[in-house]
């Protein structure tokens, strides 16, 4: 019916389809990312969608200022811009969040606004291109909008089912950015006689495409870089396991382990923590031959236990085999824990401590409990009367157990709640604390079925921190850290988790 | 160990999101559908001919049924040292307290929790102490319970307009007036917990039989609960949806269909407390009440016999029970002669098993309480479907104004840090939008696929396609006559009163005698019947 060939028309329709897909994808990425990072997904999604649609309106309005003879050229330019901005959006936002917390929302909405404006210009421009090619109006509207909506449908289905779970958000972003750039290149090529400076544009777009492809390839790495910004130090290991995210950083000779962003130890002063955790108990149990360690997948408490020649057997139960594997295989970390996982006296069991205590038998002369802080309902169950009763079944009648019990200074309610819970479970307790520079004031509770415990006056083995004087200080609580009346942790209300949250809330803002 | 900050904490979860962690399976579910007791019950109703008895047994007392009532009767007899009895298992072992298992993952096939026992429920306290669930001070105001059975936090949550809230009463976006009504209602029912009638008895008591018979209070039984709420100005929609939910959950019918006395009893009679749990705590196990049923059954281990009662007749010296049992697809029958029979079966069955039931003062035509249908659907999940960021799965998860009654999580009581690799979500359904008869008709002709769609209705609202990604098996239990509904007038039902008072050779024990289906009532009537036998 017209002189123009069918190929350019089809190319344009395909572009509409891809452009529409990408437009929706960026909106979904921004919504999903802000839900992940800020929580409250309903608020995030609806405000992102609102902002994006509004910006598209602005874009449609602005499209009128593009001159008729420039429509194709500007369309290609906009594709390139959308491709780059949209492509990097997820990775960029994540980096911003990691480095600077305050302006995150500002950056997010600014980006959504700019992307929305650009995406809003796309369809009006394509319509004008068709129009200029003398397509009938009713056919034009029907063809363009059909493929616009079709593209949206495809992405709205593929995003939650394939892209987000398979590729993750940052790589999904790069992938769609690349599609936009491909549209730019292809359109320029097909209309090379109409687009101004077609050669330069194709070249530029191709370069950008390569950049995004590189971004796609290292998308995972970008997460590391973002975290490096967060942790400040070089990341030498990072892994997301089914249970947690492990990150090990190094700055000069300082190795640090973070779990879900929380510092677990710094190699500069971990000796204080682990001497305090292990030796008051071990020094008081000279007859001990078997030790049970719950948690402690870094092998550092294990290292201290293995220093005693009287110890014949140590069982270490840690949920996450990625953690124990890491500390058993990494050269740097093996140096730190003195290769403790390879000692023939050690048995490692990767199981949930609660389940293991329930299902296994075996009585130990000493038990060391080094669980993460009670920051979730799941972890709170590991600080409960039923768990401590199970523990009692595995502890010999005159043996001692020691429990890592968060900070008596920063989280006093939580600390004394753990003590009260142990008493509720029938233990006698002897709370103590010490100062670990990278943590601050830290607390432990010694517990036993027997009634007597005397803090050691001397240590058989050489210590860096412990002696008679520091030990005596550990078992004395100064006036600002005195016992406060708290309820024991009951699983029915998980008071410990609430205490812990409230206590730390007071410390951090 | 140290240094919490929301930003860092969230970054941990965001990193998980970025890395992409959900699997992409898409499995088709073929539900297993069970209709316990239906074919046997219908054969009984239709007077199917059975072969003549091939054996005969003699015993002191025969207990007909192994639900909570029957098991409680056996428990009480055994406690008194009375061993000369037979406990006939009936068409379904454990009845509404049945449980199921996918491998080693247990789940409920009926009732799933027990409120803390009231002061008057000494029989329940005794059972719990026996089972080790009460650790100390069994008869004190606040006994100490085994924390493994006390429901763990977070215990319940409500899905309102696409977001989760703690508790089951809607809070977010409720007007001040609505909140005031909620507070007023609970203030009033709290007062009722202490209210006594002119006869000095508590107005609302569990067991129901110990409640005051003061006519002033019994008058509440003459109107329906919705009506009473209207009259007292409790009209806030959020509160009313919640109250309808409670009535559906416990009574299988809407507030407008049940007695106002029963509606208030639900809130005012549950006054039990614990030394080591908060107000309103409940006891629960992965497979609901099944561990309690199994515990009770232990006392009748040597007395247990498979089979169901077909016909009970009084003889000059006692009773003669014709029993039927199916083995290898073949029916065989036998008789049991006893001094006493305890009919621990629902009354819609008893009316056929005890043909002369009218002679005890119970006329099925006018006295039969309506029985609501109940469907219990357990989804085996390979992993937990993702929750919204910052929201924890609770034990009981309810959709505000939802079609179903929500779902419970079988592994909630696990004492573990990490969620287990597999779990079971059990969803509950009642059909209060239609008559019990219409519901049963629908259930009888529904295909497994239709039942599945219905069972998943609440879960789909919450998880959408994520449910299909995780669900690998589904066990549906259809209970056509699951529970009696306490409709207006149920307290004045002369037929029920007559069966409660029956003290001859044939005794009755079932929660139907109270007019609603809860553990405490069923066990009460079981214990009472046993006491009558013991004299």
PDB file of C-alpha atoms in Angstrom, chain A residues 295-480:
ATOM      1  CA  UNK A 295      28.329 -22.707  67.429  1.00  0.00           C
ATOM      2  CA  UNK A 296      31.879 -21.444  67.115  1.00  0.00           C
ATOM      3  CA  UNK A 297      32.263 -22.431  63.464  1.00  0.00           C
ATOM      4  CA  UNK A 298      35.338 -20.193  63.205  1.00  0.00           C
ATOM      5  CA  UNK A 299      37.333 -22.757  65.168  1.00  0.00           C
ATOM      6  CA  UNK A 300      38.773 -20.113  67.511  1.00  0.00           C
ATOM      7  CA  UNK A 301      37.194 -21.360  70.728  1.00  0.00           C
ATOM      8  CA  UNK A 302      38.214 -24.804  69.485  1.00  0.00           C
ATOM      9  CA  UNK A 303      41.805 -23.601  69.156  1.00  0.00           C
ATOM     10  CA  UNK A 304      41.827 -22.585  72.813  1.00  0.00           C
ATOM     11  CA  UNK A 305      40.256 -25.849  73.982  1.00  0.00           C
ATOM     12  CA  UNK A 306      42.780 -27.935  72.066  1.00  0.00           C
ATOM     13  CA  UNK A 307      45.644 -26.314  73.960  1.00  0.00           C
ATOM     14  CA  UNK A 308      44.855 -28.608  76.894  1.00  0.00           C
ATOM     15  CA  UNK A 309      46.586 -31.966  76.575  1.00  0.00           C
ATOM     16  CA  UNK A 310      44.013 -33.550  78.900  1.00  0.00           C
ATOM     17  CA  UNK A 311      41.317 -33.028  76.276  1.00  0.00           C
ATOM     18  CA  UNK A 312      40.758 -36.266  74.394  1.00  0.00           C
ATOM     19  CA  UNK A 313      37.749 -35.350  72.326  1.00  0.00           C
ATOM     20  CA  UNK A 314      35.925 -32.247  71.146  1.00  0.00           C
ATOM     21  CA  UNK A 315      32.572 -32.252  69.340  1.00  0.00           C
ATOM     22  CA  UNK A 316      31.730 -29.024  67.534  1.00  0.00           C
ATOM     23  CA  UNK A 317      28.162 -28.517  66.324  1.00  0.00           C
ATOM     24  CA  UNK A 318      27.681 -25.644  63.899  1.00  0.00           C
ATOM     25  CA  UNK A 319      24.693 -25.232  61.623  1.00  0.00           C
ATOM     26  CA  UNK A 320      26.478 -23.937  58.565  1.00  0.00           C
ATOM     27  CA  UNK A 321      28.963 -26.216  56.833  1.00  0.00           C
ATOM     28  CA  UNK A 322      30.035 -23.335  54.606  1.00  0.00           C
ATOM     29  CA  UNK A 323      31.351 -21.691  57.755  1.00  0.00           C
ATOM     30  CA  UNK A 324      33.265 -24.676  59.119  1.00  0.00           C
ATOM     31  CA  UNK A 325      34.525 -25.554  55.634  1.00  0.00           C
ATOM     32  CA  UNK A 326      35.829 -22.034  55.182  1.00  0.00           C
ATOM     33  CA  UNK A 327      37.703 -22.060  58.461  1.00  0.00           C
ATOM     34  CA  UNK A 328      39.003 -25.547  57.803  1.00  0.00           C
ATOM     35  CA  UNK A 329      40.341 -24.815  54.322  1.00  0.00           C
ATOM     36  CA  UNK A 330      41.357 -21.161  53.950  1.00  0.00           C
ATOM     37  CA  UNK A 331      45.084 -20.786  54.579  1.00  0.00           C
ATOM     38  CA  UNK A 332      44.749 -17.378  56.209  1.00  0.00           C
ATOM     39  CA  UNK A 333      41.963 -18.517  58.482  1.00  0.00           C
ATOM     40  CA  UNK A 334      43.664 -21.796  59.320  1.00  0.00           C
ATOM     41  CA  UNK A 335      46.627 -19.796  60.511  1.00  0.00           C
ATOM     42  CA  UNK A 336      44.298 -17.884  62.764  1.00  0.00           C
ATOM     43  CA  UNK A 337      42.643 -20.948  64.320  1.00  0.00           C
ATOM     44  CA  UNK A 338      45.904 -22.928  64.364  1.00  0.00           C
ATOM     45  CA  UNK A 339      44.418 -25.465  61.991  1.00  0.00           C
ATOM     46  CA  UNK A 340      42.111 -26.535  64.783  1.00  0.00           C
ATOM     47  CA  UNK A 341      39.634 -28.308  62.494  1.00  0.00           C
ATOM     48  CA  UNK A 342      42.328 -30.763  61.436  1.00  0.00           C
ATOM     49  CA  UNK A 343      43.145 -31.915  64.951  1.00  0.00           C
ATOM     50  CA  UNK A 344      42.327 -35.638  65.195  1.00  0.00           C
ATOM     51  CA  UNK A 345      40.539 -35.033  68.494  1.00  0.00           C
ATOM     52  CA  UNK A 346      37.862 -32.955  66.743  1.00  0.00           C
ATOM     53  CA  UNK A 347      34.502 -34.101  65.355  1.00  0.00           C
ATOM     54  CA  UNK A 348      32.534 -31.508  63.406  1.00  0.00           C
ATOM     55  CA  UNK A 349      28.787 -31.875  63.047  1.00  0.00           C
ATOM     56  CA  UNK A 350      26.881 -29.538  60.760  1.00  0.00           C
ATOM     57  CA  UNK A 351      23.421 -29.578  62.230  1.00  0.00           C
ATOM     58  CA  UNK A 352      21.104 -27.263  64.044  1.00  0.00           C
ATOM     59  CA  UNK A 353      22.304 -27.298  67.647  1.00  0.00           C
ATOM     60  CA  UNK A 354      18.767 -27.560  69.013  1.00  0.00           C
ATOM     61  CA  UNK A 355      17.998 -30.597  66.899  1.00  0.00           C
ATOM     62  CA  UNK A 356      21.360 -32.213  67.627  1.00  0.00           C
ATOM     63  CA  UNK A 357      20.923 -31.840  71.393  1.00  0.00           C
ATOM     64  CA  UNK A 358      17.516 -33.446  71.086  1.00  0.00           C
ATOM     65  CA  UNK A 359      18.520 -36.357  68.891  1.00  0.00           C
ATOM     66  CA  UNK A 360      21.944 -37.350  70.160  1.00  0.00           C
ATOM     67  CA  UNK A 361      23.165 -38.648  73.462  1.00  0.00           C
ATOM     68  CA  UNK A 362      26.614 -38.371  74.930  1.00  0.00           C
ATOM     69  CA  UNK A 363      27.661 -36.528  78.046  1.00  0.00           C
ATOM     70  CA  UNK A 364      30.498 -34.019  78.037  1.00  0.00           C
ATOM     71  CA  UNK A 365      32.728 -32.740  80.806  1.00  0.00           C
ATOM     72  CA  UNK A 366      32.434 -29.156  79.581  1.00  0.00           C
ATOM     73  CA  UNK A 367      30.118 -27.323  77.178  1.00  0.00           C
ATOM     74  CA  UNK A 368      30.905 -24.050  75.406  1.00  0.00           C
ATOM     75  CA  UNK A 369      27.958 -22.255  73.815  1.00  0.00           C
ATOM     76  CA  UNK A 370      28.924 -19.587  71.310  1.00  0.00           C
ATOM     77  CA  UNK A 371      25.701 -18.879  69.416  1.00  0.00           C
ATOM     78  CA  UNK A 372      25.015 -15.639  67.556  1.00  0.00           C
ATOM     79  CA  UNK A 373      23.153 -13.012  69.570  1.00  0.00           C
ATOM     80  CA  UNK A 374      19.395 -13.565  70.066  1.00  0.00           C
ATOM     81  CA  UNK A 375      18.384 -11.201  67.282  1.00  0.00           C
ATOM     82  CA  UNK A 376      15.608 -13.344  65.786  1.00  0.00           C
ATOM     83  CA  UNK A 377      12.869 -15.669  66.988  1.00  0.00           C
ATOM     84  CA  UNK A 378      14.844 -18.597  65.595  1.00  0.00           C
ATOM     85  CA  UNK A 379      17.973 -17.663  67.545  1.00  0.00           C
ATOM     86  CA  UNK A 380      15.872 -16.825  70.611  1.00  0.00           C
ATOM     87  CA  UNK A 381      14.895 -20.504  70.783  1.00  0.00           C
ATOM     88  CA  UNK A 382      18.540 -21.376  71.409  1.00  0.00           C
ATOM     89  CA  UNK A 383      18.418 -19.329  74.631  1.00  0.00           C
ATOM     90  CA  UNK A 384      15.370 -21.043  76.124  1.00  0.00           C
ATOM     91  CA  UNK A 385      14.563 -23.211  79.123  1.00  0.00           C
ATOM     92  CA  UNK A 386      13.872 -26.300  76.968  1.00  0.00           C
ATOM     93  CA  UNK A 387      17.204 -25.889  75.178  1.00  0.00           C
ATOM     94  CA  UNK A 388      19.111 -25.415  78.437  1.00  0.00           C
ATOM     95  CA  UNK A 389      17.408 -28.490  79.856  1.00  0.00           C
ATOM     96  CA  UNK A 390      18.555 -30.479  76.840  1.00  0.00           C
ATOM     97  CA  UNK A 391      21.999 -29.024  77.406  1.00  0.00           C
ATOM     98  CA  UNK A 392      21.913 -30.206  81.000  1.00  0.00           C
ATOM     99  CA  UNK A 393      21.376 -33.777  79.746  1.00  0.00           C
ATOM    100  CA  UNK A 394      24.650 -33.510  77.845  1.00  0.00           C
ATOM    101  CA  UNK A 395      26.686 -31.996  80.690  1.00  0.00           C
ATOM    102  CA  UNK A 396      28.268 -34.182  83.344  1.00  0.00           C
ATOM    103  CA  UNK A 397      27.020 -33.747  86.912  1.00  0.00           C
ATOM    104  CA  UNK A 398      30.032 -31.726  88.065  1.00  0.00           C
ATOM    105  CA  UNK A 399      30.857 -30.132  84.717  1.00  0.00           C
ATOM    106  CA  UNK A 400      30.553 -26.474  83.774  1.00  0.00           C
ATOM    107  CA  UNK A 401      28.975 -24.829  80.742  1.00  0.00           C
ATOM    108  CA  UNK A 402      29.708 -21.315  79.514  1.00  0.00           C
ATOM    109  CA  UNK A 403      27.295 -19.284  77.413  1.00  0.00           C
ATOM    110  CA  UNK A 404      28.130 -16.285  75.229  1.00  0.00           C
ATOM    111  CA  UNK A 405      25.496 -13.855  76.446  1.00  0.00           C
ATOM    112  CA  UNK A 406      25.726 -10.555  74.492  1.00  0.00           C
ATOM    113  CA  UNK A 407      26.798  -7.316  76.192  1.00  0.00           C
ATOM    114  CA  UNK A 408      25.863  -6.630  79.813  1.00  0.00           C
ATOM    115  CA  UNK A 409      26.599  -2.970  79.112  1.00  0.00           C
ATOM    116  CA  UNK A 410      24.791  -2.354  75.815  1.00  0.00           C
ATOM    117  CA  UNK A 411      22.080  -4.986  76.236  1.00  0.00           C
ATOM    118  CA  UNK A 412      21.695  -5.389  80.004  1.00  0.00           C
ATOM    119  CA  UNK A 413      18.124  -6.711  79.885  1.00  0.00           C
ATOM    120  CA  UNK A 414      19.087  -9.354  77.351  1.00  0.00           C
ATOM    121  CA  UNK A 415      22.217 -10.313  79.293  1.00  0.00           C
ATOM    122  CA  UNK A 416      20.467 -10.766  82.625  1.00  0.00           C
ATOM    123  CA  UNK A 417      17.563 -12.488  80.886  1.00  0.00           C
ATOM    124  CA  UNK A 418      19.948 -15.199  79.672  1.00  0.00           C
ATOM    125  CA  UNK A 419      21.245 -15.580  83.210  1.00  0.00           C
ATOM    126  CA  UNK A 420      17.667 -15.814  84.543  1.00  0.00           C
ATOM    127  CA  UNK A 421      16.735 -18.371  81.871  1.00  0.00           C
ATOM    128  CA  UNK A 422      19.662 -20.605  82.838  1.00  0.00           C
ATOM    129  CA  UNK A 423      18.566 -20.434  86.492  1.00  0.00           C
ATOM    130  CA  UNK A 424      15.002 -21.205  85.474  1.00  0.00           C
ATOM    131  CA  UNK A 425      16.312 -24.316  83.738  1.00  0.00           C
ATOM    132  CA  UNK A 426      17.877 -25.445  87.012  1.00  0.00           C
ATOM    133  CA  UNK A 427      21.457 -24.229  86.580  1.00  0.00           C
ATOM    134  CA  UNK A 428      23.511 -22.348  89.125  1.00  0.00           C
ATOM    135  CA  UNK A 429      25.119 -19.400  87.378  1.00  0.00           C
ATOM    136  CA  UNK A 430      28.186 -17.176  87.709  1.00  0.00           C
ATOM    137  CA  UNK A 431      27.941 -14.235  85.301  1.00  0.00           C
ATOM    138  CA  UNK A 432      31.111 -12.487  84.124  1.00  0.00           C
ATOM    139  CA  UNK A 433      32.276  -9.947  81.589  1.00  0.00           C
ATOM    140  CA  UNK A 434      35.363  -8.511  79.975  1.00  0.00           C
ATOM    141  CA  UNK A 435      36.340  -5.734  77.626  1.00  0.00           C
ATOM    142  CA  UNK A 436      36.968  -6.622  73.972  1.00  0.00           C
ATOM    143  CA  UNK A 437      38.011  -3.441  72.138  1.00  0.00           C
ATOM    144  CA  UNK A 438      36.250  -4.241  68.858  1.00  0.00           C
ATOM    145  CA  UNK A 439      33.003  -5.221  70.642  1.00  0.00           C
ATOM    146  CA  UNK A 440      33.056  -3.191  73.802  1.00  0.00           C
ATOM    147  CA  UNK A 441      32.076  -4.683  77.143  1.00  0.00           C
ATOM    148  CA  UNK A 442      31.064  -8.324  76.580  1.00  0.00           C
ATOM    149  CA  UNK A 443      29.320 -10.849  78.786  1.00  0.00           C
ATOM    150  CA  UNK A 444      29.278 -14.588  79.485  1.00  0.00           C
ATOM    151  CA  UNK A 445      27.525 -16.797  81.977  1.00  0.00           C
ATOM    152  CA  UNK A 446      29.178 -19.777  83.643  1.00  0.00           C
ATOM    153  CA  UNK A 447      26.573 -22.403  84.520  1.00  0.00           C
ATOM    154  CA  UNK A 448      26.591 -25.726  86.283  1.00  0.00           C
ATOM    155  CA  UNK A 449      24.427 -28.218  88.070  1.00  0.00           C
ATOM    156  CA  UNK A 450      26.956 -28.067  90.922  1.00  0.00           C
ATOM    157  CA  UNK A 451      26.752 -25.245  93.432  1.00  0.00           C
ATOM    158  CA  UNK A 452      30.345 -24.131  93.604  1.00  0.00           C
ATOM    159  CA  UNK A 453      32.540 -22.220  91.263  1.00  0.00           C
ATOM    160  CA  UNK A 454      35.662 -20.259  92.102  1.00  0.00           C
ATOM    161  CA  UNK A 455      37.174 -17.983  89.464  1.00  0.00           C
ATOM    162  CA  UNK A 456      40.660 -19.320  88.694  1.00  0.00           C
ATOM    163  CA  UNK A 457      43.569 -17.764  90.591  1.00  0.00           C
ATOM    164  CA  UNK A 458      46.114 -18.822  88.028  1.00  0.00           C
ATOM    165  CA  UNK A 459      46.246 -20.517  84.636  1.00  0.00           C
ATOM    166  CA  UNK A 460      48.290 -23.568  83.775  1.00  0.00           C
ATOM    167  CA  UNK A 461      48.776 -22.340  80.220  1.00  0.00           C
ATOM    168  CA  UNK A 462      50.255 -18.997  79.184  1.00  0.00           C
ATOM    169  CA  UNK A 463      47.579 -16.344  78.505  1.00  0.00           C
ATOM    170  CA  UNK A 464      47.677 -12.997  76.761  1.00  0.00           C
ATOM    171  CA  UNK A 465      44.884 -11.388  78.743  1.00  0.00           C
ATOM    172  CA  UNK A 466      43.914 -13.581  81.664  1.00  0.00           C
ATOM    173  CA  UNK A 467      45.662 -13.578  85.008  1.00  0.00           C
ATOM    174  CA  UNK A 468      44.483 -13.611  88.614  1.00  0.00           C
ATOM    175  CA  UNK A 469      43.735  -9.884  88.626  1.00  0.00           C
ATOM    176  CA  UNK A 470      41.878  -9.658  85.304  1.00  0.00           C
ATOM    177  CA  UNK A 471      39.928 -12.784  86.176  1.00  0.00           C
ATOM    178  CA  UNK A 472      38.856 -11.357  89.486  1.00  0.00           C
ATOM    179  CA  UNK A 473      37.749  -8.203  87.704  1.00  0.00           C
ATOM    180  CA  UNK A 474      35.763 -10.257  85.194  1.00  0.00           C
ATOM    181  CA  UNK A 475      33.614 -11.775  87.898  1.00  0.00           C
ATOM    182  CA  UNK A 476      32.957  -8.420  89.555  1.00  0.00           C
ATOM    183  CA  UNK A 477      30.218  -6.243  88.119  1.00  0.00           C
ATOM    184  CA  UNK A 478      30.750  -2.486  88.585  1.00  0.00           C
ATOM    185  CA  UNK A 479      27.795  -0.331  89.686  1.00  0.00           C
ATOM    186  CA  UNK A 480      26.779   0.541  86.122  1.00  0.00           C
TER     187      UNK A 480
END
